[in-house]
Short mmCIF file of C-alpha atoms and ligand atoms in Angstrom, two decimals:
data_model
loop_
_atom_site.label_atom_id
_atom_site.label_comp_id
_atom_site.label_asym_id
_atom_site.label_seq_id
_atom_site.Cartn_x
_atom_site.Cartn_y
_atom_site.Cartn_z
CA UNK A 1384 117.91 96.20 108.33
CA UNK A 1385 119.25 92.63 108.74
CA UNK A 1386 115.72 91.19 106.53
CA UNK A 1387 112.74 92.15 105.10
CA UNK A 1388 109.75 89.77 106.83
CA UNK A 1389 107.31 92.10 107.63
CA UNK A 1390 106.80 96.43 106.99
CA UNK A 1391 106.12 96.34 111.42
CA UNK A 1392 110.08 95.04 111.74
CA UNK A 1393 110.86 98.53 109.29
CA UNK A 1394 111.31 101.69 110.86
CA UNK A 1395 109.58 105.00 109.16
CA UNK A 1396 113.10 106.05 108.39
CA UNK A 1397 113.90 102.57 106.80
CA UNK A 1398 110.61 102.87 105.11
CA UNK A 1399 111.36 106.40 103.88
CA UNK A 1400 114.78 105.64 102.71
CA UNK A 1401 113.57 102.54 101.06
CA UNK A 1402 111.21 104.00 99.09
CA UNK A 1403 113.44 107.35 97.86
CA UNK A 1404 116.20 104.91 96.87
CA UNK A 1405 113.28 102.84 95.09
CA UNK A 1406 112.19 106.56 93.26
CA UNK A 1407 116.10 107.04 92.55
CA UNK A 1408 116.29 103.65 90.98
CA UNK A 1409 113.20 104.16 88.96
CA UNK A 1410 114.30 107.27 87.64
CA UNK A 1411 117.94 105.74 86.72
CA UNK A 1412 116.77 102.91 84.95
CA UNK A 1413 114.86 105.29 82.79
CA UNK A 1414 117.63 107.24 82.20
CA UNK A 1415 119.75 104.60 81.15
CA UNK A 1416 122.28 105.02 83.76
CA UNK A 1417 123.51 101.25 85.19
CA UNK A 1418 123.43 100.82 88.87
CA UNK A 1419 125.82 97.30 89.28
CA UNK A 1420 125.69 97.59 92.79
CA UNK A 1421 125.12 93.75 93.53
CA UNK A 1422 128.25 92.40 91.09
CA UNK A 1423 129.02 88.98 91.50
CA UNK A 1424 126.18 87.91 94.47
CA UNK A 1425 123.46 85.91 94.42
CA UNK A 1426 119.95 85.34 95.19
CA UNK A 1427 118.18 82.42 95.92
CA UNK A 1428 113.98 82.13 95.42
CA UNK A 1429 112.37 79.91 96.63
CA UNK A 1430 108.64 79.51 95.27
CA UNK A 1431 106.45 77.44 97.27
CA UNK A 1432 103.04 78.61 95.44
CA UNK A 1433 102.97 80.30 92.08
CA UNK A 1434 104.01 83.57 91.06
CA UNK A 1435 104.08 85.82 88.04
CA UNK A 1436 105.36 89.80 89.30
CA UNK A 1437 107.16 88.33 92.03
CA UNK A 1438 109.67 84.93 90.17
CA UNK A 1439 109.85 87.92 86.95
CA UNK A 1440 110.68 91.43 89.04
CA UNK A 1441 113.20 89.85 91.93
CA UNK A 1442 115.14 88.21 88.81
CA UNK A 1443 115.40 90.52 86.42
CA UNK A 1444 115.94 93.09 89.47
CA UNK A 1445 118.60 91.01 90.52
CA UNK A 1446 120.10 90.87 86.83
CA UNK A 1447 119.69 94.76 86.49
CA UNK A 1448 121.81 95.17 89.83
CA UNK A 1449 124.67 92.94 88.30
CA UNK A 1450 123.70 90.17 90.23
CA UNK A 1451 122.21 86.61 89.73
CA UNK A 1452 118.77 85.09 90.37
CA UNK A 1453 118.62 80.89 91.27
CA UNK A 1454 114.77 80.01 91.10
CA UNK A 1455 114.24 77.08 92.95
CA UNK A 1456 110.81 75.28 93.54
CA UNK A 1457 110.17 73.87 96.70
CA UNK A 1458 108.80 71.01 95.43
CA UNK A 1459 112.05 70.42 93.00
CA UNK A 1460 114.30 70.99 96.08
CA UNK A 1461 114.90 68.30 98.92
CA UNK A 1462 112.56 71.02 101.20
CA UNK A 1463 109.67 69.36 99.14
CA UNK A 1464 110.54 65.90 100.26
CA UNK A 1465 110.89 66.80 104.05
CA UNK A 1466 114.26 68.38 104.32
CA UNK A 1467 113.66 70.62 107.53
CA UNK A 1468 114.11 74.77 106.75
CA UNK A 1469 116.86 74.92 109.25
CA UNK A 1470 119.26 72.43 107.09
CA UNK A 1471 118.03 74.33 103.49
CA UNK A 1472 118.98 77.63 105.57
CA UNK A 1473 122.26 76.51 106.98
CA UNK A 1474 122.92 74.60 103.50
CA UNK A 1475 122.03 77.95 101.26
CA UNK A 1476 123.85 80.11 103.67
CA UNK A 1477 127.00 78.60 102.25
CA UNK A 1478 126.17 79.34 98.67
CA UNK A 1479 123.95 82.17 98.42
CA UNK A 1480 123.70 85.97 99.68
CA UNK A 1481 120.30 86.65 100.29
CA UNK A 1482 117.35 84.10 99.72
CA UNK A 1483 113.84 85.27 98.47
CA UNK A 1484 110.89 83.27 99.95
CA UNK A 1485 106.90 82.68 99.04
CA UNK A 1486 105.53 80.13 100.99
CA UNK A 1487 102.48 79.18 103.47
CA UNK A 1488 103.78 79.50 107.07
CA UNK A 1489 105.21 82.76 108.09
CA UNK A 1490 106.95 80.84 110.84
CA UNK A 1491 108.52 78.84 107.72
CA UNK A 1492 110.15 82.66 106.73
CA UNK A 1493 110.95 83.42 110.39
CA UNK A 1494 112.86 80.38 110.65
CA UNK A 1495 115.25 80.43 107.80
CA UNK A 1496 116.20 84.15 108.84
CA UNK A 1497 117.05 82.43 112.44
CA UNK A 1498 118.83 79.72 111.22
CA UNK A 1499 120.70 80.81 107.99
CA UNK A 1500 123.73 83.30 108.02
CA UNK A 1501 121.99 85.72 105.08
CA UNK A 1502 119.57 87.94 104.86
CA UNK A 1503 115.90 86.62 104.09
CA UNK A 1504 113.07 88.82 102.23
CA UNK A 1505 109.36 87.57 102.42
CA UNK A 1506 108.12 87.05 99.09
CA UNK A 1507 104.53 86.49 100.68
CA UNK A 1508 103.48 84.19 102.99
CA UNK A 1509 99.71 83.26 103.81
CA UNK A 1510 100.01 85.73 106.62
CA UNK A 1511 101.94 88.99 104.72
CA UNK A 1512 102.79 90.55 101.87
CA UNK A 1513 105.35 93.17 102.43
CA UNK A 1514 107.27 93.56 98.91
CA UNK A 1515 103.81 94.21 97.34
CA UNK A 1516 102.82 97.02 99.99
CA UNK A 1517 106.40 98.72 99.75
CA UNK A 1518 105.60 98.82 95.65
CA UNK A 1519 101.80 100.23 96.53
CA UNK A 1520 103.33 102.99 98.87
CA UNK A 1521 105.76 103.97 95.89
CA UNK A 1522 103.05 104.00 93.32
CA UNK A 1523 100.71 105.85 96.05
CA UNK A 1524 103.78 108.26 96.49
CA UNK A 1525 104.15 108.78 93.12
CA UNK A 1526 100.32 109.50 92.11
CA UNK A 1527 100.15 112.10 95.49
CA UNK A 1528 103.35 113.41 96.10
CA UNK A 1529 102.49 112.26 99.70
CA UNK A 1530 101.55 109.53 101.39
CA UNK A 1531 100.60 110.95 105.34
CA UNK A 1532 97.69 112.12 105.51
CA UNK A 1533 95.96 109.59 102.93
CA UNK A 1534 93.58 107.87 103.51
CA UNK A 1535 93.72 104.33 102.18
CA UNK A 1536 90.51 101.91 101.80
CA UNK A 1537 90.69 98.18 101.90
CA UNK A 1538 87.73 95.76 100.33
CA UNK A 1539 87.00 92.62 101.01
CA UNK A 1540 89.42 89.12 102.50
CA UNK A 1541 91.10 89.67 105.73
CA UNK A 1542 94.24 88.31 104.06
CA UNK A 1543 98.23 88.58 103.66
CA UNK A 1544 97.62 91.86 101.49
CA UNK A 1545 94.66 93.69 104.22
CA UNK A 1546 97.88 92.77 107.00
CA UNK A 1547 100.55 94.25 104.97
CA UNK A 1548 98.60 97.04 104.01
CA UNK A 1549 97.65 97.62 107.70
CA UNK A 1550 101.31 97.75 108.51
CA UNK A 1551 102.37 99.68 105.63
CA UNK A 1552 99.81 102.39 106.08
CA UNK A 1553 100.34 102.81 109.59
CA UNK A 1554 104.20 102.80 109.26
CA UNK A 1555 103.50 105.84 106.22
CA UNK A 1556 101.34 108.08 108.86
CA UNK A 1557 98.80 106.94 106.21
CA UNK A 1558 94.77 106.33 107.81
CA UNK A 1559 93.37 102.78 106.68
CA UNK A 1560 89.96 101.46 106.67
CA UNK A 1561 89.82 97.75 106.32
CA UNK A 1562 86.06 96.20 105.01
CA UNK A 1563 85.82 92.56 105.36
CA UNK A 1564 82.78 90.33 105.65
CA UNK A 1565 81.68 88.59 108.91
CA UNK A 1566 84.18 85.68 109.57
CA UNK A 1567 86.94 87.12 107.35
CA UNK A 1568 88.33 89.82 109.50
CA UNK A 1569 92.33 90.14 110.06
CA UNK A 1570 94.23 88.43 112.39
CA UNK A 1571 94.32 90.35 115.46
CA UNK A 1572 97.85 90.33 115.99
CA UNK A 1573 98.42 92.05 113.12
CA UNK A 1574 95.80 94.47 113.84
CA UNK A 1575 97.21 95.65 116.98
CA UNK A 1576 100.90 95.86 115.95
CA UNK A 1577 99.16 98.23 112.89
CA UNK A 1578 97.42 99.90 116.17
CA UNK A 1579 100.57 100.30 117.74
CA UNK A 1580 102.52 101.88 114.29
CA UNK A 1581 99.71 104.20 113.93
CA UNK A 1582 99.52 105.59 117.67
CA UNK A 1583 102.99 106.45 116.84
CA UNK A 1584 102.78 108.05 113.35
CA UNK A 1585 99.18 109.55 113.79
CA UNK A 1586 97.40 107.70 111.32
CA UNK A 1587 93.77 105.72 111.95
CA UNK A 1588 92.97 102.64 111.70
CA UNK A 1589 89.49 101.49 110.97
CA UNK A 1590 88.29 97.96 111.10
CA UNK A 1591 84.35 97.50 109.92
CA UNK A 1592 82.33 95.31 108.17
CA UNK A 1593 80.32 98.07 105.85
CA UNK A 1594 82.11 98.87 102.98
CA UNK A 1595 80.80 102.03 101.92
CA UNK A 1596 81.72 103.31 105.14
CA UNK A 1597 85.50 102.28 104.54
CA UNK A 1598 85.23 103.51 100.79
CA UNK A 1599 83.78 107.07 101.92
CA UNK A 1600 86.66 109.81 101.06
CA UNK A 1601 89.15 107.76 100.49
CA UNK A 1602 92.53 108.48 98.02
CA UNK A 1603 93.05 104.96 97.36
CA UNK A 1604 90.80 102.10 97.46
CA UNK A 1605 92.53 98.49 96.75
CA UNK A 1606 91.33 95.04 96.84
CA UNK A 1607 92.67 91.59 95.95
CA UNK A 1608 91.36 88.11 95.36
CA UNK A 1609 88.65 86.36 97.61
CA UNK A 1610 90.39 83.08 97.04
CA UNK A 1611 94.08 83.15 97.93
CA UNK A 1612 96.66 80.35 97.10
CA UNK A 1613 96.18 77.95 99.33
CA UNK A 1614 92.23 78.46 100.04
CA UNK A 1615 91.18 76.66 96.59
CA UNK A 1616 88.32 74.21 98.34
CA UNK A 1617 86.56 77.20 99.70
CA UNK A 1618 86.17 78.65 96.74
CA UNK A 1619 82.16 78.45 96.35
CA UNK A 1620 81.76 79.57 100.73
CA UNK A 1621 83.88 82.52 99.94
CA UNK A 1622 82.73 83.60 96.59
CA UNK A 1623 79.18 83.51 98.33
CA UNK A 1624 80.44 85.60 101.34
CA UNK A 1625 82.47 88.77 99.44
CA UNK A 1626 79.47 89.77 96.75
CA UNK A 1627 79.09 93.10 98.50
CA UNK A 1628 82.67 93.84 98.37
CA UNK A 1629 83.11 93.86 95.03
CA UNK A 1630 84.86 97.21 94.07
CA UNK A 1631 82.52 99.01 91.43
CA UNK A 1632 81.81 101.93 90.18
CA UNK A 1633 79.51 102.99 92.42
CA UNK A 1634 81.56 101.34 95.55
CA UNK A 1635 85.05 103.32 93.55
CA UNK A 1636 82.46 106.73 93.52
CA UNK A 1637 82.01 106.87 97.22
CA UNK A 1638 85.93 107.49 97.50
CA UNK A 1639 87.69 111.06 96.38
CA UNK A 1640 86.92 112.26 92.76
CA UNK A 1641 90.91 111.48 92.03
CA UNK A 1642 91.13 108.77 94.17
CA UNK A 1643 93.26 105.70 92.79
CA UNK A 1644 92.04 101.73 92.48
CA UNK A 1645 95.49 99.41 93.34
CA UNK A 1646 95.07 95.72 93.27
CA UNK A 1647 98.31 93.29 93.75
CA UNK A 1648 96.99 90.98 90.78
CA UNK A 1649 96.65 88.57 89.54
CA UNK A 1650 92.91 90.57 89.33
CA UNK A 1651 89.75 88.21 88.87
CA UNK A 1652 87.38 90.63 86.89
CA UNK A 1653 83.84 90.48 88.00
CA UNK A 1654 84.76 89.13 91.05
CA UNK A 1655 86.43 91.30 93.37
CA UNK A 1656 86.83 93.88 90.91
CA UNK A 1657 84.39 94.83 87.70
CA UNK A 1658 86.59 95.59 84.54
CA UNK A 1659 85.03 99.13 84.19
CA UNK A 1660 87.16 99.93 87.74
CA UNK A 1661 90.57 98.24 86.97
CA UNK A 1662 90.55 99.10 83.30
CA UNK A 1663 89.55 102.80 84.24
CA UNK A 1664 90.75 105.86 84.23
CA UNK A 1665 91.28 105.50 87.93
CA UNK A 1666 93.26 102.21 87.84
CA UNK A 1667 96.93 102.81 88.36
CA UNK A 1668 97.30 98.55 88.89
CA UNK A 1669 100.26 98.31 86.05
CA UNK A 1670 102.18 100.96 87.36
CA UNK A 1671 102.17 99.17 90.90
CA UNK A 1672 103.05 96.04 89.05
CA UNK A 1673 106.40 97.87 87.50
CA UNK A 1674 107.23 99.31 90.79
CA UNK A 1675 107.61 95.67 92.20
CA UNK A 1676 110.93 95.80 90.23
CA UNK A 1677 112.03 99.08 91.63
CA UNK A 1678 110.50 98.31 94.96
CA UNK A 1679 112.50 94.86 95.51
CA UNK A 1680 115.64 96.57 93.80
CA UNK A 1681 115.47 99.23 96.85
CA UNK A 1682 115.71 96.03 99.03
CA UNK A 1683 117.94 94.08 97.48
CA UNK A 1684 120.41 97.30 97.38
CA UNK A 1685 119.71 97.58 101.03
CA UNK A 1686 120.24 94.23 102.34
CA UNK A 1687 122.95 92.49 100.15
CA UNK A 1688 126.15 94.77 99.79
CA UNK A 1689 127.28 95.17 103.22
CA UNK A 1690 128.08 90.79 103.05
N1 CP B 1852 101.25 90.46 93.37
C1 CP B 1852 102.00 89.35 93.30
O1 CP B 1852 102.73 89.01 94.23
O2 CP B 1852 101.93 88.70 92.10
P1 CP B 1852 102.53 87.25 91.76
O3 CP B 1852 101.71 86.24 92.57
O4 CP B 1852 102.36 87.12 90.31
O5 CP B 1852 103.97 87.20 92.20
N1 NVA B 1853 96.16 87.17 98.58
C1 NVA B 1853 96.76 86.64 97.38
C2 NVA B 1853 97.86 87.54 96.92
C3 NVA B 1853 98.53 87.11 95.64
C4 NVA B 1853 99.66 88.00 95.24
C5 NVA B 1853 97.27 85.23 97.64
O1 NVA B 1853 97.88 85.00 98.68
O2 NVA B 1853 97.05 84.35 96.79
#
């Protein structure tokens, strides 16, 4: 693994490795037992659109390596006044040893891994989401003992999380069944490279616009915001469009007795979620927050120490 854009570039063995070192991690930090495997390197972030789990878990992950953190807003950097990605790559290259990137454009991601010398993990981009999907499959993991075989349920936007999830699942052997409302459907790219992933590990992958027909005996059913960063002016179109794909208890009921409810937060109670389902018994969403730390720390342990 040279980067970490997308869960289709990651093999089922990186993914499997990943997410046992991720486990071993976990299980270390609670032990007290110091891993300083990153001593004396440095990652940069750059934030192009807010973040809360994301700025918080890749620094302090980066801290409880024995490493260093640089957070640098894109609008505080010359990128934000028109410096092209290629020069911050080549520039960074010189200084850093692995950047961290949220932004819009995915092509914006692809380009600084072509350009710069180091490697480059995708903190989310408008198209993916793939550090929040390899914490989900560890928290999945953890609540099953398994993950092939599940059978994971998407609600609602046709978004960075439904792609990553597609990928994810269908990397993990793992069926998916994505809802979304007419003119909110995933990007068909991304649907058929999840296609592909899943002819290979034998999971399904359902695309459909009824919801209680994705929800229906599933382990895990997961949703996120109908108004992503970015999509702010179509706030009142979309919040008109996703009312049926609200995750309730009665939507949540239609799944497995012990099946889980993951969101990626930040969660918008009421909206895509009521607070009876993600303040539940069934709600494991703080749990896949923490395992963004041990997640990204599986990563960063990955990527950084053969530089
Ligand atoms: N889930 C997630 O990426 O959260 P932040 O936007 O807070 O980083
Ligand atoms: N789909 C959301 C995810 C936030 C972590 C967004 O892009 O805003």
């Amino acid at each position: 693994m040279k980067h970490f854009l997308s869960l289709h570039d990651v093999t089922p063995h990186e993914l499997e490795v990943l997410l046992s070192l991720a486990a071993r991690l976990k299980a270390e930090r609670r032990a007290g037992i110091t891993h300083p495997l990153l001593a004396g390197k440095t990652l940069g972030m750059i934030f192009a659109k807010s973040s809360t789990r994301t700025r918080v878990s890749f620094e302090v992950g980066m801290h409880q390596l024995g490493g260093h953190a640089l957070f640098l807003s894109s609008s505080d950097i010359q990128l934000g006044r028109g410096e092209s990605i290629a020069d911050t790559a080549r520039t960074l290259s010189r200084y850093l040893d692995a950047i961290m990137i949220r932004t819009f454009r995915h092509e914006d991601v692809l380009d600084l891994a072509r350009f710069g010398g180091i490697p480059v993990i995708n903190g989310l981009t408008d198209l993916q989401h793939p550090c929040q999907v390899l914490a989900d499959l560890q928290t999945i993991a953890e609540r099953k003992g398994r993950l092939a075989g599940l059978k994971l349920a998407y609600l609602g936007d046709g978004n960075n999380m439904a792609h990553s999830l597609l990928h994810g699942c269908a990397k993990a052997g793992m069926d998916i069944a994505v809802a979304t409302p007419k003119g909110y459907a995933c990007d068909p790219g991304i649907v058929e490279e999840a296609k592909a992933d899943a002819k290979a590990s034998g999971a399904a992958v359902l695309l459909t616009e009824d919801p209680d027909e994705a929800a229906a005996g599933a382990d895990v059913v997961y949703t996120d915001t109908w108004v992503s960063m970015g999509q702010e002016t179509e706030k009142a179109a979309r919040l008109a469009a996703f009312g049926a794909y609200r995750v309730d208890a009665r939507l949540l009921s239609l799944a497995k007795p012990d099946a889980i409810f993951l969101h990626c937060l930040p969660a918008y109670r009421g909206f895509e979620v009521t607070e009876e389902v993600i303040d539940g018994p069934q709600s494991a969403v703080f749990d896949e927050a923490e395992n963004r730390l041990h997640a990204q720390k599986a990563v960063l342990a990955t990527l950084l120490p053969g530089r």
